[in-house]
PDB file of C-alpha atoms and ligand atoms in Angstrom:
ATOM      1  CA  UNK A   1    -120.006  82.149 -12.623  1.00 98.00           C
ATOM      2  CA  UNK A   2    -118.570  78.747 -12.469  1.00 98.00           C
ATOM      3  CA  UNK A   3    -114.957  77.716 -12.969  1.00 98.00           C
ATOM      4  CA  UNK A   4    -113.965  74.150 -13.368  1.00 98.00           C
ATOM      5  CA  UNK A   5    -110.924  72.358 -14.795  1.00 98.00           C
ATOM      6  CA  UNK A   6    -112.185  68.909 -14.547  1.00 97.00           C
ATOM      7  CA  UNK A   7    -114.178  67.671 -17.985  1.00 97.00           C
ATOM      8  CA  UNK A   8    -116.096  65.290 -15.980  1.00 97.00           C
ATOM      9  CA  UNK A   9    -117.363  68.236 -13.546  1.00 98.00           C
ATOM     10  CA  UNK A  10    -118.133  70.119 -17.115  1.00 98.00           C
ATOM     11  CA  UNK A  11    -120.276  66.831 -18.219  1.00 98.00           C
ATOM     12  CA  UNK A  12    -122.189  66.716 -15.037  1.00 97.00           C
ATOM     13  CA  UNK A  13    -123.318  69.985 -14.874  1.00 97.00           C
ATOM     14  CA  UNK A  14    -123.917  70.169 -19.142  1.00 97.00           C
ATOM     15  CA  UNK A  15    -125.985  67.402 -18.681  1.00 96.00           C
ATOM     16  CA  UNK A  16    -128.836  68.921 -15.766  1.00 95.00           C
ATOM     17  CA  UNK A  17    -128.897  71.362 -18.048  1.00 96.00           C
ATOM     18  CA  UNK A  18    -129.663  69.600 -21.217  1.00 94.00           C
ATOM     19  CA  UNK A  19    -132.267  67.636 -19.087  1.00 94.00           C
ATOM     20  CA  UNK A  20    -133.701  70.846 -18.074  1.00 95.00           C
ATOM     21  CA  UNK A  21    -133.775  71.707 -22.163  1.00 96.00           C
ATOM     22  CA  UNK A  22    -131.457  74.340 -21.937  1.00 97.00           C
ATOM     23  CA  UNK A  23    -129.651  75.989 -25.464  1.00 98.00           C
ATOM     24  CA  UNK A  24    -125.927  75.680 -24.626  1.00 98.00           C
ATOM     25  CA  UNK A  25    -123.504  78.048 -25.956  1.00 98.00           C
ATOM     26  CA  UNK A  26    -119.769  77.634 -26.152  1.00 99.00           C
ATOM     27  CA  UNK A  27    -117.034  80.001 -26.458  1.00 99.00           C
ATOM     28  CA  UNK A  28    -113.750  78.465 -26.944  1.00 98.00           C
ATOM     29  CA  UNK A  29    -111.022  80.406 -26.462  1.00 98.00           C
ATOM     30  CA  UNK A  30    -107.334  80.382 -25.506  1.00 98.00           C
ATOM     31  CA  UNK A  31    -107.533  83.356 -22.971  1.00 98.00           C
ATOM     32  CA  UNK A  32    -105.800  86.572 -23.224  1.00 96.00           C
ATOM     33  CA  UNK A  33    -109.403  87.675 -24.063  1.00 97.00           C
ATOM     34  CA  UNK A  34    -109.957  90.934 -25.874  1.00 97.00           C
ATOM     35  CA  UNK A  35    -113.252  92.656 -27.018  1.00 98.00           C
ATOM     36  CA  UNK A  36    -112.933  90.348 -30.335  1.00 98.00           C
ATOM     37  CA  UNK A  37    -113.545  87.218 -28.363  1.00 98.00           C
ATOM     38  CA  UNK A  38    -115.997  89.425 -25.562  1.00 98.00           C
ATOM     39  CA  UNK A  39    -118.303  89.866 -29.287  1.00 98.00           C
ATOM     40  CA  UNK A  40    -118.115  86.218 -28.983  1.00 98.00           C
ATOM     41  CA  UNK A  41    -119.847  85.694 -26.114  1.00 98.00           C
ATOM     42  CA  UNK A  42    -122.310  88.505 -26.030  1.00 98.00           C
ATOM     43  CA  UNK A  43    -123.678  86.674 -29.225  1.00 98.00           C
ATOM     44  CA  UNK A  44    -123.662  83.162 -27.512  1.00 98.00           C
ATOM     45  CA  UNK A  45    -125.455  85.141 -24.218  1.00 98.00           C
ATOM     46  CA  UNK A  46    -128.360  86.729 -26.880  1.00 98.00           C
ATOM     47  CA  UNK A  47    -128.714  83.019 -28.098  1.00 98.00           C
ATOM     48  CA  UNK A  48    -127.941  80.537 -25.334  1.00 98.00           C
ATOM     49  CA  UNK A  49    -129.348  79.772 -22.062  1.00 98.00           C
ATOM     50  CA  UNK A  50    -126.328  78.590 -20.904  1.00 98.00           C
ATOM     51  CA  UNK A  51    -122.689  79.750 -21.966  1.00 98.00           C
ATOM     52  CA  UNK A  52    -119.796  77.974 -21.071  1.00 99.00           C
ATOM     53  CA  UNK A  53    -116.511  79.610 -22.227  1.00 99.00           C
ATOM     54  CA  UNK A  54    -113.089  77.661 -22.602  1.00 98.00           C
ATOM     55  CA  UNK A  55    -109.870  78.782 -21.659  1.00 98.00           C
ATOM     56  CA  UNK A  56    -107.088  76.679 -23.019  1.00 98.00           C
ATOM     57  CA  UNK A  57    -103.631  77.130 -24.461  1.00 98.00           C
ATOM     58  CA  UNK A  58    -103.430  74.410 -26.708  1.00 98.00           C
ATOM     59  CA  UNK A  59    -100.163  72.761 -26.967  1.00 97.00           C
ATOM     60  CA  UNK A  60    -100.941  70.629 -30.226  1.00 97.00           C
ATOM     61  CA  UNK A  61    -101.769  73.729 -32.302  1.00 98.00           C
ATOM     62  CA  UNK A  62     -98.454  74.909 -31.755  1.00 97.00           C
ATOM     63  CA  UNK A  63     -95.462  74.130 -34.607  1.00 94.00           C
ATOM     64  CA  UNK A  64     -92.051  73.209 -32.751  1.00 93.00           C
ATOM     65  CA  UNK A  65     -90.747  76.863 -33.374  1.00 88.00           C
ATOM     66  CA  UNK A  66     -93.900  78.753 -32.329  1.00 91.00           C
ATOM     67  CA  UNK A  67     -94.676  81.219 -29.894  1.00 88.00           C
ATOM     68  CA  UNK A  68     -96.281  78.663 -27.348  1.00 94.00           C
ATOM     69  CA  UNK A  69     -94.535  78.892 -24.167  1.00 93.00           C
ATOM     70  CA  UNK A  70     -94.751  82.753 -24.594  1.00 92.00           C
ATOM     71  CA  UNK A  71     -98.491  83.055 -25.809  1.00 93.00           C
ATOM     72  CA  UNK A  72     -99.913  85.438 -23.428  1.00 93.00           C
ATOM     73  CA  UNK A  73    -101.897  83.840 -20.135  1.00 95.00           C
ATOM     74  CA  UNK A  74    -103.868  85.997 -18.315  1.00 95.00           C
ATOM     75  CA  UNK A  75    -106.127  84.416 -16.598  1.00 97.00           C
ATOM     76  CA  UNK A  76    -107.733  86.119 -13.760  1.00 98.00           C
ATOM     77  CA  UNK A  77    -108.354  88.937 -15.908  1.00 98.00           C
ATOM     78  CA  UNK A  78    -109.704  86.888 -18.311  1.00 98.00           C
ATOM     79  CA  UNK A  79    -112.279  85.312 -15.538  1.00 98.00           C
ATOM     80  CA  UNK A  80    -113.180  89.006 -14.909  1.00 98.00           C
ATOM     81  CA  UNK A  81    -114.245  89.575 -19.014  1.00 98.00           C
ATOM     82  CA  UNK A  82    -116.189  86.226 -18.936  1.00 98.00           C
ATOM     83  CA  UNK A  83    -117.902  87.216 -15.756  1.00 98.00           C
ATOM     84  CA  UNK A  84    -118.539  90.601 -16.966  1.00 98.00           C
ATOM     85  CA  UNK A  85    -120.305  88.973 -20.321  1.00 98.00           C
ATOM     86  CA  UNK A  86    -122.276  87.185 -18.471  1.00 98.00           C
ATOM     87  CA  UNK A  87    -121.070  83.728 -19.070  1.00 98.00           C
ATOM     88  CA  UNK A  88    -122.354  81.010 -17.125  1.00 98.00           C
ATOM     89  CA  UNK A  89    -119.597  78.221 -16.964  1.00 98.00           C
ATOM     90  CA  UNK A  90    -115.488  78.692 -17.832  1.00 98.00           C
ATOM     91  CA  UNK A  91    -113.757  75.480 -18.130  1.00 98.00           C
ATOM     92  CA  UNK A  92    -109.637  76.086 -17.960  1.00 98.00           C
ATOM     93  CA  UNK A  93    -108.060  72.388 -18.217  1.00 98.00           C
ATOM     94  CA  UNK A  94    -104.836  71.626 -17.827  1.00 96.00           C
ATOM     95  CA  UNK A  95    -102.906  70.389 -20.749  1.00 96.00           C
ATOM     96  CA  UNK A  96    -103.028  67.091 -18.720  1.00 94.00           C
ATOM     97  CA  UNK A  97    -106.295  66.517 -18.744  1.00 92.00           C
ATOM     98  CA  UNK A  98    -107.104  67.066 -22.036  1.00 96.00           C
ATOM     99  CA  UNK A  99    -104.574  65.016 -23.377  1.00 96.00           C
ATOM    100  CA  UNK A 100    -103.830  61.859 -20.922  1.00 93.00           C
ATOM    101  CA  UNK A 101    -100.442  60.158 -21.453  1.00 93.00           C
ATOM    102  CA  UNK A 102    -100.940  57.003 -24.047  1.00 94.00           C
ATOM    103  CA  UNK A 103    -103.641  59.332 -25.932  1.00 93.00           C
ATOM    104  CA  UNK A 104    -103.406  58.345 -29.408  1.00 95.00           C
ATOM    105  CA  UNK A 105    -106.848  59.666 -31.369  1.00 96.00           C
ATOM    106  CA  UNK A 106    -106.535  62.801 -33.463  1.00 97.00           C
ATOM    107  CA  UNK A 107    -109.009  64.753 -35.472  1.00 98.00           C
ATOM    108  CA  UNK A 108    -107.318  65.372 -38.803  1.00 98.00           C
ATOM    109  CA  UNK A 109    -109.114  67.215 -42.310  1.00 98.00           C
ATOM    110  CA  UNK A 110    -107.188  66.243 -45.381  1.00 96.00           C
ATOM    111  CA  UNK A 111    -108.314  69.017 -47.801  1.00 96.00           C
ATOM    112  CA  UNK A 112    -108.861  72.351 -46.436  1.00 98.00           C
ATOM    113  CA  UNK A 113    -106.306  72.310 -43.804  1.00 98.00           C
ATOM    114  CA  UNK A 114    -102.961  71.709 -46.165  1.00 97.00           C
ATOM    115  CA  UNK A 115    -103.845  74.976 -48.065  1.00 97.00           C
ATOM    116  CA  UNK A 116    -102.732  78.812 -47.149  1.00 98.00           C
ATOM    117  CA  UNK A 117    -102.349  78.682 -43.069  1.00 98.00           C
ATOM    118  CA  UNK A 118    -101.595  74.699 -43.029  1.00 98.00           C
ATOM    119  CA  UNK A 119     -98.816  75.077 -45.813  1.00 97.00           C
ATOM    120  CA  UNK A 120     -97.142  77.638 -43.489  1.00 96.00           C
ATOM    121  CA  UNK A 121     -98.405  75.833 -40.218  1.00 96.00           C
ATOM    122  CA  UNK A 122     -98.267  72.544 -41.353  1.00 94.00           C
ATOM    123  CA  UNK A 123     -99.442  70.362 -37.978  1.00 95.00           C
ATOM    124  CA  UNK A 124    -101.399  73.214 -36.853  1.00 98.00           C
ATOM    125  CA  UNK A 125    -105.148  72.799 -37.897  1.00 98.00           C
ATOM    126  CA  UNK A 126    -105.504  68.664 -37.174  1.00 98.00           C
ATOM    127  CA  UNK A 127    -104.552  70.564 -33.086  1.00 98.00           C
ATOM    128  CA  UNK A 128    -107.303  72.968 -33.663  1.00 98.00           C
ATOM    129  CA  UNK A 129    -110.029  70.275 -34.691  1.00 98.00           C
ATOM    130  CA  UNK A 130    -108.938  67.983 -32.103  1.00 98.00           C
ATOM    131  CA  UNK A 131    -109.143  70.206 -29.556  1.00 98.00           C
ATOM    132  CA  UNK A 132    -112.274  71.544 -30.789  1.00 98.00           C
ATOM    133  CA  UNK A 133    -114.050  67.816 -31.209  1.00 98.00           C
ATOM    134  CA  UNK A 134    -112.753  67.099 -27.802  1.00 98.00           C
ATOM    135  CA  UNK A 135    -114.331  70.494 -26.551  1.00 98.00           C
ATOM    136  CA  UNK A 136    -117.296  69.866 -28.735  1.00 98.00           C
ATOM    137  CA  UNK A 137    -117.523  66.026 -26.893  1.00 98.00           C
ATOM    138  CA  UNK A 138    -117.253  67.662 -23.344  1.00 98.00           C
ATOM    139  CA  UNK A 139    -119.829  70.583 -23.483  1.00 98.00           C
ATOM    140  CA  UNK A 140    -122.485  69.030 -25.984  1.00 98.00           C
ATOM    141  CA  UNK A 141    -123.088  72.502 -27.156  1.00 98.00           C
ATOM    142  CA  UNK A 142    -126.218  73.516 -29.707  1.00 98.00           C
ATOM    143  CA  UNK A 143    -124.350  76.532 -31.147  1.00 98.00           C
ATOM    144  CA  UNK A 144    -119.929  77.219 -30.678  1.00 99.00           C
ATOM    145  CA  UNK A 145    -118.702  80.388 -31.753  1.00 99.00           C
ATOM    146  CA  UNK A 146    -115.722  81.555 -33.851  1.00 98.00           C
ATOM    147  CA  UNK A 147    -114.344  84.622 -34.989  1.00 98.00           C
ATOM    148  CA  UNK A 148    -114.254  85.207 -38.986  1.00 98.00           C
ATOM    149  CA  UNK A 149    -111.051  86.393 -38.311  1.00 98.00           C
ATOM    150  CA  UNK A 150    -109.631  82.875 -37.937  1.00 98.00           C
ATOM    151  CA  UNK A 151    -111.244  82.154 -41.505  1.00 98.00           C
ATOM    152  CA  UNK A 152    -110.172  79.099 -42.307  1.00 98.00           C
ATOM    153  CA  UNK A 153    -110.458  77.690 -38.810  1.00 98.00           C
ATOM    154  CA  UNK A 154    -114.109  78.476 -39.012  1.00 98.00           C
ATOM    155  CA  UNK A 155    -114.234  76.872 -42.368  1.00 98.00           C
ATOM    156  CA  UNK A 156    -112.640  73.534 -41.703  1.00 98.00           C
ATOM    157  CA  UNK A 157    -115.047  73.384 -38.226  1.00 98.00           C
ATOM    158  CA  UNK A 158    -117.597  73.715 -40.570  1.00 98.00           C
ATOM    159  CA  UNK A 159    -116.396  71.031 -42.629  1.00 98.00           C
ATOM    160  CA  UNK A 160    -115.910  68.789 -39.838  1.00 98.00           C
ATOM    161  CA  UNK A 161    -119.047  68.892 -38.158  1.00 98.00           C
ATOM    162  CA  UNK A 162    -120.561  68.355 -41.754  1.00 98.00           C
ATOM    163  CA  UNK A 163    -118.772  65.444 -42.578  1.00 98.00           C
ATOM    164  CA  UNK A 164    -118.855  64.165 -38.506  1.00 98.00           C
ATOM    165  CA  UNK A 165    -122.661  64.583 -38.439  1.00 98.00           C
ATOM    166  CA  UNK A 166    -122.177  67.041 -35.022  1.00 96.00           C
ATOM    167  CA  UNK A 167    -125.263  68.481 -34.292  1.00 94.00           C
ATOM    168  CA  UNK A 168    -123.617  71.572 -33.529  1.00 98.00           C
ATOM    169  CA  UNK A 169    -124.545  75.200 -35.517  1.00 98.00           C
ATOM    170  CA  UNK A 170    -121.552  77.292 -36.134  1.00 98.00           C
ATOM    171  CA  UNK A 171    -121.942  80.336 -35.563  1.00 98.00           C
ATOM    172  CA  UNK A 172    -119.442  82.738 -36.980  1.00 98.00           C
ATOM    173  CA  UNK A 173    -118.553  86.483 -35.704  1.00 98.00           C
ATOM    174  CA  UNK A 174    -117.507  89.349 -37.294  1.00 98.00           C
ATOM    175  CA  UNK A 175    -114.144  90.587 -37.167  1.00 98.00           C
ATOM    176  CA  UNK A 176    -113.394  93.293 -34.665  1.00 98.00           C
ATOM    177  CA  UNK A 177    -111.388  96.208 -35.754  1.00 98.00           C
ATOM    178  CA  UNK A 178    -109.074  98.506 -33.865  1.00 98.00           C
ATOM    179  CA  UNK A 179    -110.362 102.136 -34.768  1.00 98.00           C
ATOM    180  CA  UNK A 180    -107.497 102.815 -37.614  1.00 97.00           C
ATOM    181  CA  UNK A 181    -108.557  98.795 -39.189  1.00 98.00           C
ATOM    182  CA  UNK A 182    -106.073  95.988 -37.315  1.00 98.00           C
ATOM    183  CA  UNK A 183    -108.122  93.132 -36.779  1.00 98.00           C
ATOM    184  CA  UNK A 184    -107.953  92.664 -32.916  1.00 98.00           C
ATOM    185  CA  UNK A 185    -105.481  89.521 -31.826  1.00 97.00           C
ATOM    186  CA  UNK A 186    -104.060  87.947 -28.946  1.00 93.00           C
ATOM    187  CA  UNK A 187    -100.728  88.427 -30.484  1.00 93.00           C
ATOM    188  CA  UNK A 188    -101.237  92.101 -31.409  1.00 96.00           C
ATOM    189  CA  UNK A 189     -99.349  93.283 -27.672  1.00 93.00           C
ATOM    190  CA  UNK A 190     -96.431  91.313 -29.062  1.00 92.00           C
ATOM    191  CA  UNK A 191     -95.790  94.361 -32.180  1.00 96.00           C
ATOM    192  CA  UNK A 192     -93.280  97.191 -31.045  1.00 96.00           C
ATOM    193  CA  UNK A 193     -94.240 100.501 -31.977  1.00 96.00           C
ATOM    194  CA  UNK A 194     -92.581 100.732 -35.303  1.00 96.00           C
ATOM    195  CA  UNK A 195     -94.858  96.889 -35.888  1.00 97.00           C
ATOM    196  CA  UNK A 196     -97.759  97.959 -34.835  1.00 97.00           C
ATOM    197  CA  UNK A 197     -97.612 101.519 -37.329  1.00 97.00           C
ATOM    198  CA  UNK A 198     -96.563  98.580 -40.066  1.00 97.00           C
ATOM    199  CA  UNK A 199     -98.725  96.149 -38.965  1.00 98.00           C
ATOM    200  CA  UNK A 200    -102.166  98.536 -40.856  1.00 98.00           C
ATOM    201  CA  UNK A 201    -100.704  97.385 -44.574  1.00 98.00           C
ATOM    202  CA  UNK A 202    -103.070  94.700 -43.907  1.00 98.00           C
ATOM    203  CA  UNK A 203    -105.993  96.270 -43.460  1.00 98.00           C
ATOM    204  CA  UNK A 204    -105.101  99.300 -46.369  1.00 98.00           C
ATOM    205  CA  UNK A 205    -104.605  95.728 -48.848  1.00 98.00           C
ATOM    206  CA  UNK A 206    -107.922  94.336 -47.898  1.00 98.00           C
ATOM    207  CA  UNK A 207    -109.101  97.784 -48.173  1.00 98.00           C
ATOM    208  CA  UNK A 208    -108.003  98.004 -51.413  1.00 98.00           C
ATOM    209  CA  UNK A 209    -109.027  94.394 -52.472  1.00 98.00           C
ATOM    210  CA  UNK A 210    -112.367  95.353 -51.507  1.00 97.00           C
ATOM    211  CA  UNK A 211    -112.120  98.532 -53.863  1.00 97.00           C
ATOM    212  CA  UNK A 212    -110.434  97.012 -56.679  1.00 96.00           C
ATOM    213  CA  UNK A 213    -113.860  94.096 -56.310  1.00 95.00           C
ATOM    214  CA  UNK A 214    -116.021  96.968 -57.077  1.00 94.00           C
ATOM    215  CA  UNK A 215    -114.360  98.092 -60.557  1.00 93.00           C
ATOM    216  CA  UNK A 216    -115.863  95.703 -63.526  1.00 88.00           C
ATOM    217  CA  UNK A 217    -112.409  95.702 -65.031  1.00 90.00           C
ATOM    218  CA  UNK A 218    -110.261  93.611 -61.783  1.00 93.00           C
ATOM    219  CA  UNK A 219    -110.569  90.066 -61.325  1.00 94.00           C
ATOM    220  CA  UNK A 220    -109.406  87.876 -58.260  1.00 95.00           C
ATOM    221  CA  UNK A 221    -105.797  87.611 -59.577  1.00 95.00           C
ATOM    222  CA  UNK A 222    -105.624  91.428 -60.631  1.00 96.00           C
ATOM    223  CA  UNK A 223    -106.825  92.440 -56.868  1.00 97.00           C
ATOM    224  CA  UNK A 224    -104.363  89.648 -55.487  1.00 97.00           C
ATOM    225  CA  UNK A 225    -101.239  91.064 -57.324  1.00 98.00           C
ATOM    226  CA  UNK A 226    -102.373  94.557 -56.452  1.00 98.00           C
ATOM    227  CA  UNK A 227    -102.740  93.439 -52.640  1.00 98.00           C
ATOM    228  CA  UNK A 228     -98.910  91.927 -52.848  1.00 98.00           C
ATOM    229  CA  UNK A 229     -97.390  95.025 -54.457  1.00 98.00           C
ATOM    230  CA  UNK A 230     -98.359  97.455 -51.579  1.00 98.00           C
ATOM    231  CA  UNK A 231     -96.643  94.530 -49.175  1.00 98.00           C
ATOM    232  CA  UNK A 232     -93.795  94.789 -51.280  1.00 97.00           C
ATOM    233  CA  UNK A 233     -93.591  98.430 -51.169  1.00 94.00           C
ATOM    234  CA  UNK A 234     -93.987  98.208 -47.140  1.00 95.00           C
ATOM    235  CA  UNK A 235     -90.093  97.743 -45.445  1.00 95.00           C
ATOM    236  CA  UNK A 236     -90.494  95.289 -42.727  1.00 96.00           C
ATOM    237  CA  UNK A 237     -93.449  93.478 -43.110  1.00 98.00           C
ATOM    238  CA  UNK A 238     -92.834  89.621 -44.750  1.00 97.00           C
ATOM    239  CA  UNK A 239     -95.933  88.412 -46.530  1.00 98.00           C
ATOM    240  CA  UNK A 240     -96.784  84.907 -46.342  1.00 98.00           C
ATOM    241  CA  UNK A 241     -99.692  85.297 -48.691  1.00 98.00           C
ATOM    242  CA  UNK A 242    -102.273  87.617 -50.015  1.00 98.00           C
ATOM    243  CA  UNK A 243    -104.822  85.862 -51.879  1.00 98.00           C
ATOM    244  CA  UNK A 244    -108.517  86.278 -53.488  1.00 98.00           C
ATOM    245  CA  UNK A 245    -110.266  82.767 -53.366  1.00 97.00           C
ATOM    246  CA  UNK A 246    -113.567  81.121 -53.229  1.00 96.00           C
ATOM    247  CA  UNK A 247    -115.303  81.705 -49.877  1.00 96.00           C
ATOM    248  CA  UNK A 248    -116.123  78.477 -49.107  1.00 95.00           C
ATOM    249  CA  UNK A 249    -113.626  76.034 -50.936  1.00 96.00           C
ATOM    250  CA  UNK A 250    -110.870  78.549 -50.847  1.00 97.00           C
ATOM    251  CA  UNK A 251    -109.452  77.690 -54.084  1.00 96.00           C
ATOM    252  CA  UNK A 252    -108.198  79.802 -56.581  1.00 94.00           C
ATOM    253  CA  UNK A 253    -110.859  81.654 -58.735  1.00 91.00           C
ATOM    254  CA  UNK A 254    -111.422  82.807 -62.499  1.00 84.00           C
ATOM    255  CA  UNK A 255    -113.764  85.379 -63.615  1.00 83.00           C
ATOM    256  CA  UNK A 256    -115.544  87.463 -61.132  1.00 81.00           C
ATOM    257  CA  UNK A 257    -117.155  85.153 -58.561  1.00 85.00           C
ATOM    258  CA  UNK A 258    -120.004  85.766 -56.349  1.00 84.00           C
ATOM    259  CA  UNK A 259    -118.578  84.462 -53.089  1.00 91.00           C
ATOM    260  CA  UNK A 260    -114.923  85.379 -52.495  1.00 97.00           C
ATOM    261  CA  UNK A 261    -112.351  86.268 -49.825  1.00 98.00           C
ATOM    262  CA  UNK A 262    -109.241  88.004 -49.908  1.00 98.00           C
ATOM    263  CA  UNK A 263    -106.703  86.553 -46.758  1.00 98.00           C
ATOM    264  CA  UNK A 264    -103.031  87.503 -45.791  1.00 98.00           C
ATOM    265  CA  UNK A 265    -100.699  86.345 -43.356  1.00 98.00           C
ATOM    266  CA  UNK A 266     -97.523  88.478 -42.845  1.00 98.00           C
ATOM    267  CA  UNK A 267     -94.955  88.872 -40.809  1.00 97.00           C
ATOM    268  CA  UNK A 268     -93.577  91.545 -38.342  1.00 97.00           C
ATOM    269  CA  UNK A 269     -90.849  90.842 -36.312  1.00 93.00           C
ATOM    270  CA  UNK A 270     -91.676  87.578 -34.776  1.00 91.00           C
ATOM    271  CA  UNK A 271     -95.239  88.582 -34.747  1.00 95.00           C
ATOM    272  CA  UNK A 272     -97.446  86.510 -37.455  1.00 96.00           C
ATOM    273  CA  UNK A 273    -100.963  87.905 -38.288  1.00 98.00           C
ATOM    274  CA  UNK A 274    -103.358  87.031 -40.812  1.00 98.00           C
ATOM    275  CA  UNK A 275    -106.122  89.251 -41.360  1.00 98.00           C
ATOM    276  CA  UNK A 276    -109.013  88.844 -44.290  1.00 98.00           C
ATOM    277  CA  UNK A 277    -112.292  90.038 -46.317  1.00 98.00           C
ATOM    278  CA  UNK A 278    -115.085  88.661 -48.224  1.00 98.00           C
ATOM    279  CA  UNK A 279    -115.232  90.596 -50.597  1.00 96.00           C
ATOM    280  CA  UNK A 280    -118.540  91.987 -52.857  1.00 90.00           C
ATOM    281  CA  UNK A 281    -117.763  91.989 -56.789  1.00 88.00           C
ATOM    282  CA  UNK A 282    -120.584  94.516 -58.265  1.00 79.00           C
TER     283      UNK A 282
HETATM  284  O1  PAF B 301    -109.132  80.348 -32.275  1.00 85.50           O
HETATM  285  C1  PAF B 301    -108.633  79.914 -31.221  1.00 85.50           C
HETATM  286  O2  PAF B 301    -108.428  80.655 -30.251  1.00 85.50           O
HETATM  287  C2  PAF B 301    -108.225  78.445 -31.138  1.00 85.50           C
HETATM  288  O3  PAF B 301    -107.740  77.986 -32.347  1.00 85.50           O
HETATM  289  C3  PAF B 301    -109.356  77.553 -30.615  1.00 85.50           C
HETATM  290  C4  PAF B 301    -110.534  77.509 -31.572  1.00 85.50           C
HETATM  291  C5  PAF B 301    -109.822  78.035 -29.262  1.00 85.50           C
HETATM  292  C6  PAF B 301    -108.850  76.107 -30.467  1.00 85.50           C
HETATM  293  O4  PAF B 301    -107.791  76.038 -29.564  1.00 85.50           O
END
């Protein structure tokens, strides 16, 4: 497996490839891998000929009072999971060199990122699609995976490469589950004990939302309200939001829709996670 920090050493070696008509995969990531993001790239290695994985904390993705200079870097074990799935190519920048002094493009979305996690994270998603655009310019990939845990991210990278004409297929994973139901996260080692026992409200809510979709009688805002009472009737655990909404424009819905998705952020401690559903109304 390769390791390089330079993007022009990731261009050079992307392109023999290409020229040798090879499918590239890409992984981005921000390390402190788990099996969520290892999914990732087993999918990209059953695809791709070539899998390049990225390992960057990215600074512009972070809000001023974020959890940035603690997010969790682990990078030689990380290099071990990549290796271990088989990955080809991991490209770890420095912040440096992905953003040179005097740098003054950014990728920015104007409709899907101000709603749910860009009303609570306000600068948050135009650092995800830079980042990703600049990632995307770098590797030239043919397919880039994302986990449908981040749903919203995956949307608005869908958007983007729709409305940028990128001919890049997203390819979007399912979540991964601890065995009682939290989603697995990066920031999930951050929850003390008492948190972490807490922290499954999400999953019983989508649980339920998911339930409550099955009964003719419940309609997006029924399941929604029903989804915030059990937060309320959780001590220590401050929800953000818990809502039912279109799957693909995430606006609110009337009626009983065929495509929707039930999403919460809450918070434990200084822990934030968001968790979510798509949910099947019979
Ligand atoms: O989902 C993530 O880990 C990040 O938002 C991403 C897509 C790697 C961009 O930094």
């Amino acid at each position: 497996m390769q390791v390089e920090v330079l993007p022009s050493a990731v261009r050079n070696v992307v392109h023999s490839h290409r020229c040798g008509g090879r499918r590239i995969g890409l992984v981005p990531t921000m390390g402190a891998l788990h099996v969520g993001h290892v999914s990732l790239m087993d999918a990209a290695r059953r695809n791709c000929d070539f899998v390049i994985a990225s390992i960057f904390v990215n600074p512009l993705q972070f809000g001023p009072n974020e959890d940035l200079e603690r997010y969790p870097r682990s990078l030689e074990k990380d290099l071990q999971k990549c290796e271990a799935a088989g990955v080809d190519l991991v490209f770890t920048p420095q912040a440096s060199q992905m953003y040179a002094p005097g740098a003054e493009s950014e990728v920015r979305l104007t409709g899907l990122t101000r709603m749910l996690e860009g009303r609570h994270r306000p600068s948050h998603f135009d650092g995800v699609t830079t980042v990703v655009a600049k990632l995307f310019n770098i590797t030239l990939p043919d397919q880039a995976y994302f986990g449908q845990k981040d749903y919203q991210q995956q949307l608005i990278i869908r958007r983007m490469v729709s409305d940028l004409d990128w001919g890049v297929e997203i390819v979007t994973c399912p979540i991964v589950r601890e065995d009682d139901g939290l989603a697995l996260s990066s920031r999930n080692r951050y929850l003390s004990p008492a948190d972490r026992e807490r922290s499954l409200v999400l999953f019983r809510a989508l649980s339920l939302a998911q339930e409550l979709a099955e009964t003719a009688s419940e309609t997006p805002d029924s399941i929604a309200r029903q989804m915030r009472q059990l937060f309320s009737d959780t001590d220590g655990v401050d929800l953000d939001y818990a809502v039912v909404v279109d799957c693909k424009t995430l606006e609110l819905l009337t009626g009983r829709p065929e495509c929707a998705v039930a999403l919460i952020a809450a918070r434990l401690g200084k822990t934030r996670l968001i968790d979510n559903q798509i949910l099947r109304f019979r």
